[in-house]
Amino acid sequence: MTQHSPMQTKRSHTGDPMLKKILTLIITIGWSCSVIQLTNAQGMGFGTGEGLPEFDITNLTGDLYRFRSLRHFGMFLVTPEGIILVDPTNSRVAPWLREQLDERFGLPVRYVIYSHAHNDHASGGEAFADTATFIGHENMRKNLMRPEENTPLLPRERLWDANQDGLIQQIEAEGTALENNFSQADTDGNGGLNRAEIWARQFSGSQIPPDIYYSDHAKITLGGKTVELHYTGRNHTDDMTVVLFPEERIIYTVDFLTPKRPPRTQLHGGFIRDWVESLHQVEQLDFDVISPGHELPGTKADVTEQREYLEQLVAAVSTGIDEGKNKEELVETILMENYDHLIEYDLSRPLNVDGAYEMLVSQYPR
Ligand SMILES: [Zn+2]
């Protein structure tokens, strides 16, 4: 796999603190916008089930679209001066998307915004690299760098390392997020995963590093249209961008906020207390509709539901830890019954408790 070093291969945005705080890119203000409708526009109500095309484009509203690669969704906004794309997703869908954009709009992709560095959403940018400027949160810089082989395991991973040899063997990976595809991840074939091999599972890939890194907020103006990038703190990752389309009143929340679905499985490498605070911040943004990276769009009420779900989860697990209960007892007793209507509740509820327990005992003061 090709590794990119953002520090070496791409210019980065630096500047005085005020400029860094609010980075505003004013590109040519275009006009004479003609609204282009796709012939296969399906509205917002389409699912992720079997029988649907592998790739698809759907109009959300006005000049704003979602595109899919099976269960993954990215977005793009068409302006008279070019296209602003969010998450190239992967190297299968990106060339297809480029062809579609050329055919349907005859406009180049001028910006690629990354939601975060994970390889299942941030790969494929090579299809747009000849015309686009890439933008992401500043924590993407470190997340795209492969750690040294002797980097210590993260605190949560050390909980799994029963024999304390600094590696996660297959038996130690059972029941963790490392269980699946273990042997493929063990690239040096020594029977255990080190920090670099664990990193590679989610971050190694063909991601083009950002040309521009921002810290708190950024704004792109192109062809008379505006897109805002908001950093709302750590959640599913520490480099997450909420993309806000103010005119359309829509936000893109990729993996950390999926309407009507709990966070996936053991909450991955997530930061659970910060995640709750991050959702509080999303509730403060001015929008009506959530377009996630998985599943169907939702509304602002789904942010509140997700925040309350995580708050209840954190409170219940923290209380259980204070009472001296172990993880298995908490998985059996914290049922979150008020949320049994959520998608994949049966799958995610026990694994969410498991993940919350591990994060609370390993990373955070309670
Ligand atoms: Zn992700």
Short mmCIF file of N, CA and C in Angstrom, two decimals, residues 55-122:
data_model
loop_
_atom_site.label_atom_id
_atom_site.label_comp_id
_atom_site.label_asym_id
_atom_site.label_seq_id
_atom_site.Cartn_x
_atom_site.Cartn_y
_atom_site.Cartn_z
N PHE A 55 -23.56 1.47 -7.32
CA PHE A 55 -23.30 2.91 -7.33
C PHE A 55 -24.59 3.63 -7.71
N ASP A 56 -24.77 4.81 -7.15
CA ASP A 56 -26.00 5.54 -7.43
C ASP A 56 -25.80 7.01 -7.07
N ILE A 57 -26.59 7.87 -7.70
CA ILE A 57 -26.60 9.30 -7.37
C ILE A 57 -28.04 9.71 -7.12
N THR A 58 -28.28 10.43 -6.05
CA THR A 58 -29.63 10.87 -5.70
C THR A 58 -29.62 12.35 -5.34
N ASN A 59 -30.58 13.08 -5.89
CA ASN A 59 -30.68 14.50 -5.55
C ASN A 59 -31.31 14.66 -4.18
N LEU A 60 -30.67 15.47 -3.32
CA LEU A 60 -31.25 15.77 -2.00
C LEU A 60 -32.17 16.98 -2.10
N THR A 61 -31.60 18.08 -2.57
CA THR A 61 -32.38 19.30 -2.80
C THR A 61 -31.52 20.24 -3.62
N GLY A 62 -32.14 21.02 -4.51
CA GLY A 62 -31.39 21.99 -5.30
C GLY A 62 -30.24 21.33 -6.02
N ASP A 63 -29.04 21.81 -5.77
CA ASP A 63 -27.84 21.31 -6.46
C ASP A 63 -27.02 20.38 -5.57
N LEU A 64 -27.63 19.87 -4.53
CA LEU A 64 -26.93 19.02 -3.57
C LEU A 64 -27.37 17.56 -3.74
N TYR A 65 -26.37 16.67 -3.81
CA TYR A 65 -26.62 15.26 -4.12
C TYR A 65 -25.90 14.35 -3.11
N ARG A 66 -26.45 13.14 -2.97
CA ARG A 66 -25.76 12.03 -2.30
C ARG A 66 -25.33 11.05 -3.38
N PHE A 67 -24.19 10.39 -3.17
CA PHE A 67 -23.87 9.25 -4.03
C PHE A 67 -23.54 8.08 -3.13
N ARG A 68 -23.74 6.88 -3.67
CA ARG A 68 -23.55 5.70 -2.84
C ARG A 68 -22.54 4.75 -3.46
N SER A 69 -21.85 4.04 -2.60
CA SER A 69 -21.07 2.88 -2.98
C SER A 69 -21.51 1.79 -2.02
N LEU A 70 -22.49 1.02 -2.43
CA LEU A 70 -23.16 0.05 -1.56
C LEU A 70 -23.65 0.73 -0.29
N ARG A 71 -23.07 0.39 0.87
CA ARG A 71 -23.58 0.96 2.13
C ARG A 71 -22.91 2.28 2.52
N HIS A 72 -21.99 2.75 1.70
CA HIS A 72 -21.30 4.02 1.99
C HIS A 72 -21.87 5.14 1.14
N PHE A 73 -22.02 6.32 1.76
CA PHE A 73 -22.54 7.48 1.04
C PHE A 73 -21.61 8.67 1.19
N GLY A 74 -21.38 9.37 0.06
CA GLY A 74 -20.72 10.67 0.08
C GLY A 74 -21.68 11.70 -0.48
N MET A 75 -21.21 12.94 -0.65
CA MET A 75 -22.08 14.00 -1.16
C MET A 75 -21.33 14.88 -2.15
N PHE A 76 -22.08 15.64 -2.94
CA PHE A 76 -21.45 16.70 -3.73
C PHE A 76 -22.44 17.82 -3.99
N LEU A 77 -21.87 19.03 -4.13
CA LEU A 77 -22.65 20.24 -4.41
C LEU A 77 -22.16 20.80 -5.74
N VAL A 78 -23.09 21.03 -6.64
CA VAL A 78 -22.74 21.55 -7.97
C VAL A 78 -22.87 23.06 -7.96
N THR A 79 -21.81 23.75 -8.40
CA THR A 79 -21.87 25.21 -8.55
C THR A 79 -21.47 25.54 -10.00
N PRO A 80 -21.75 26.75 -10.43
CA PRO A 80 -21.38 27.11 -11.81
C PRO A 80 -19.88 27.07 -12.06
N GLU A 81 -19.09 27.15 -10.98
CA GLU A 81 -17.63 27.17 -11.13
C GLU A 81 -16.98 25.82 -10.87
N GLY A 82 -17.76 24.82 -10.60
CA GLY A 82 -17.20 23.51 -10.32
C GLY A 82 -17.93 22.84 -9.18
N ILE A 83 -17.43 21.67 -8.82
CA ILE A 83 -18.14 20.82 -7.86
C ILE A 83 -17.34 20.71 -6.56
N ILE A 84 -18.07 20.74 -5.45
CA ILE A 84 -17.48 20.51 -4.12
C ILE A 84 -17.91 19.11 -3.69
N LEU A 85 -16.93 18.24 -3.49
CA LEU A 85 -17.21 16.83 -3.19
C LEU A 85 -16.87 16.54 -1.74
N VAL A 86 -17.69 15.76 -1.08
CA VAL A 86 -17.41 15.33 0.29
C VAL A 86 -17.20 13.82 0.29
N ASP A 87 -16.03 13.39 0.68
CA ASP A 87 -15.64 12.00 0.80
C ASP A 87 -15.65 11.24 -0.54
N PRO A 88 -14.46 11.10 -1.14
CA PRO A 88 -14.38 10.32 -2.38
C PRO A 88 -14.69 8.84 -2.17
N THR A 89 -14.64 8.39 -0.94
CA THR A 89 -15.15 7.08 -0.49
C THR A 89 -14.20 5.93 -0.80
N ASN A 90 -14.05 5.54 -2.06
CA ASN A 90 -13.11 4.45 -2.35
C ASN A 90 -12.73 4.48 -3.82
N SER A 91 -11.74 3.67 -4.17
CA SER A 91 -11.18 3.72 -5.52
C SER A 91 -12.03 2.96 -6.54
N ARG A 92 -13.12 2.35 -6.11
CA ARG A 92 -14.06 1.75 -7.08
C ARG A 92 -15.09 2.78 -7.51
N VAL A 93 -15.70 3.47 -6.55
CA VAL A 93 -16.78 4.39 -6.90
C VAL A 93 -16.23 5.71 -7.47
N ALA A 94 -15.03 6.13 -7.05
CA ALA A 94 -14.56 7.47 -7.44
C ALA A 94 -14.41 7.64 -8.96
N PRO A 95 -13.80 6.68 -9.69
CA PRO A 95 -13.72 6.86 -11.16
C PRO A 95 -15.09 6.87 -11.81
N TRP A 96 -15.99 6.05 -11.30
CA TRP A 96 -17.38 6.05 -11.81
C TRP A 96 -18.02 7.41 -11.57
N LEU A 97 -17.82 7.95 -10.38
CA LEU A 97 -18.42 9.24 -10.04
C LEU A 97 -17.85 10.33 -10.94
N ARG A 98 -16.56 10.29 -11.17
CA ARG A 98 -15.94 11.31 -12.03
C ARG A 98 -16.58 11.28 -13.42
N GLU A 99 -16.75 10.10 -13.96
CA GLU A 99 -17.41 9.97 -15.28
C GLU A 99 -18.81 10.56 -15.26
N GLN A 100 -19.54 10.23 -14.20
CA GLN A 100 -20.91 10.73 -14.07
C GLN A 100 -20.94 12.25 -13.99
N LEU A 101 -20.02 12.82 -13.22
CA LEU A 101 -19.99 14.28 -13.06
C LEU A 101 -19.63 14.95 -14.38
N ASP A 102 -18.67 14.35 -15.10
CA ASP A 102 -18.28 14.89 -16.41
C ASP A 102 -19.47 14.87 -17.37
N GLU A 103 -20.14 13.72 -17.41
CA GLU A 103 -21.26 13.55 -18.34
C GLU A 103 -22.43 14.45 -18.02
N ARG A 104 -22.79 14.48 -16.73
CA ARG A 104 -24.04 15.15 -16.35
C ARG A 104 -23.88 16.65 -16.21
N PHE A 105 -22.70 17.07 -15.74
CA PHE A 105 -22.54 18.50 -15.42
C PHE A 105 -21.44 19.17 -16.25
N GLY A 106 -20.50 18.39 -16.74
CA GLY A 106 -19.39 18.97 -17.49
C GLY A 106 -18.55 19.93 -16.68
N LEU A 107 -18.46 19.68 -15.37
CA LEU A 107 -17.73 20.57 -14.47
C LEU A 107 -16.70 19.77 -13.68
N PRO A 108 -15.54 20.37 -13.39
CA PRO A 108 -14.53 19.67 -12.60
C PRO A 108 -14.84 19.72 -11.10
N VAL A 109 -14.31 18.76 -10.38
CA VAL A 109 -14.35 18.82 -8.91
C VAL A 109 -13.26 19.78 -8.46
N ARG A 110 -13.65 20.86 -7.81
CA ARG A 110 -12.69 21.88 -7.37
C ARG A 110 -12.21 21.65 -5.94
N TYR A 111 -13.07 21.07 -5.11
CA TYR A 111 -12.70 20.80 -3.72
C TYR A 111 -13.13 19.39 -3.34
N VAL A 112 -12.26 18.73 -2.60
CA VAL A 112 -12.62 17.47 -1.93
C VAL A 112 -12.50 17.72 -0.44
N ILE A 113 -13.62 17.59 0.27
CA ILE A 113 -13.63 17.74 1.73
C ILE A 113 -13.63 16.33 2.32
N TYR A 114 -12.75 16.12 3.28
CA TYR A 114 -12.74 14.83 4.00
C TYR A 114 -13.53 14.95 5.30
N SER A 115 -14.38 13.96 5.57
CA SER A 115 -15.02 13.92 6.89
C SER A 115 -14.04 13.43 7.94
N HIS A 116 -13.23 12.45 7.61
CA HIS A 116 -12.21 11.92 8.52
C HIS A 116 -11.28 11.02 7.71
N ALA A 117 -10.25 10.48 8.34
CA ALA A 117 -9.18 9.81 7.58
C ALA A 117 -9.43 8.33 7.31
N HIS A 118 -10.48 7.74 7.84
CA HIS A 118 -10.68 6.30 7.65
C HIS A 118 -10.70 5.93 6.17
N ASN A 119 -10.05 4.80 5.88
CA ASN A 119 -9.84 4.45 4.47
C ASN A 119 -11.12 4.06 3.73
N ASP A 120 -12.21 3.79 4.43
CA ASP A 120 -13.44 3.41 3.71
C ASP A 120 -14.27 4.62 3.31
N HIS A 121 -13.85 5.83 3.68
CA HIS A 121 -14.54 7.04 3.22
C HIS A 121 -13.57 8.01 2.52
N ALA A 122 -12.30 7.96 2.89
CA ALA A 122 -11.34 8.97 2.40
C ALA A 122 -10.49 8.47 1.24
#
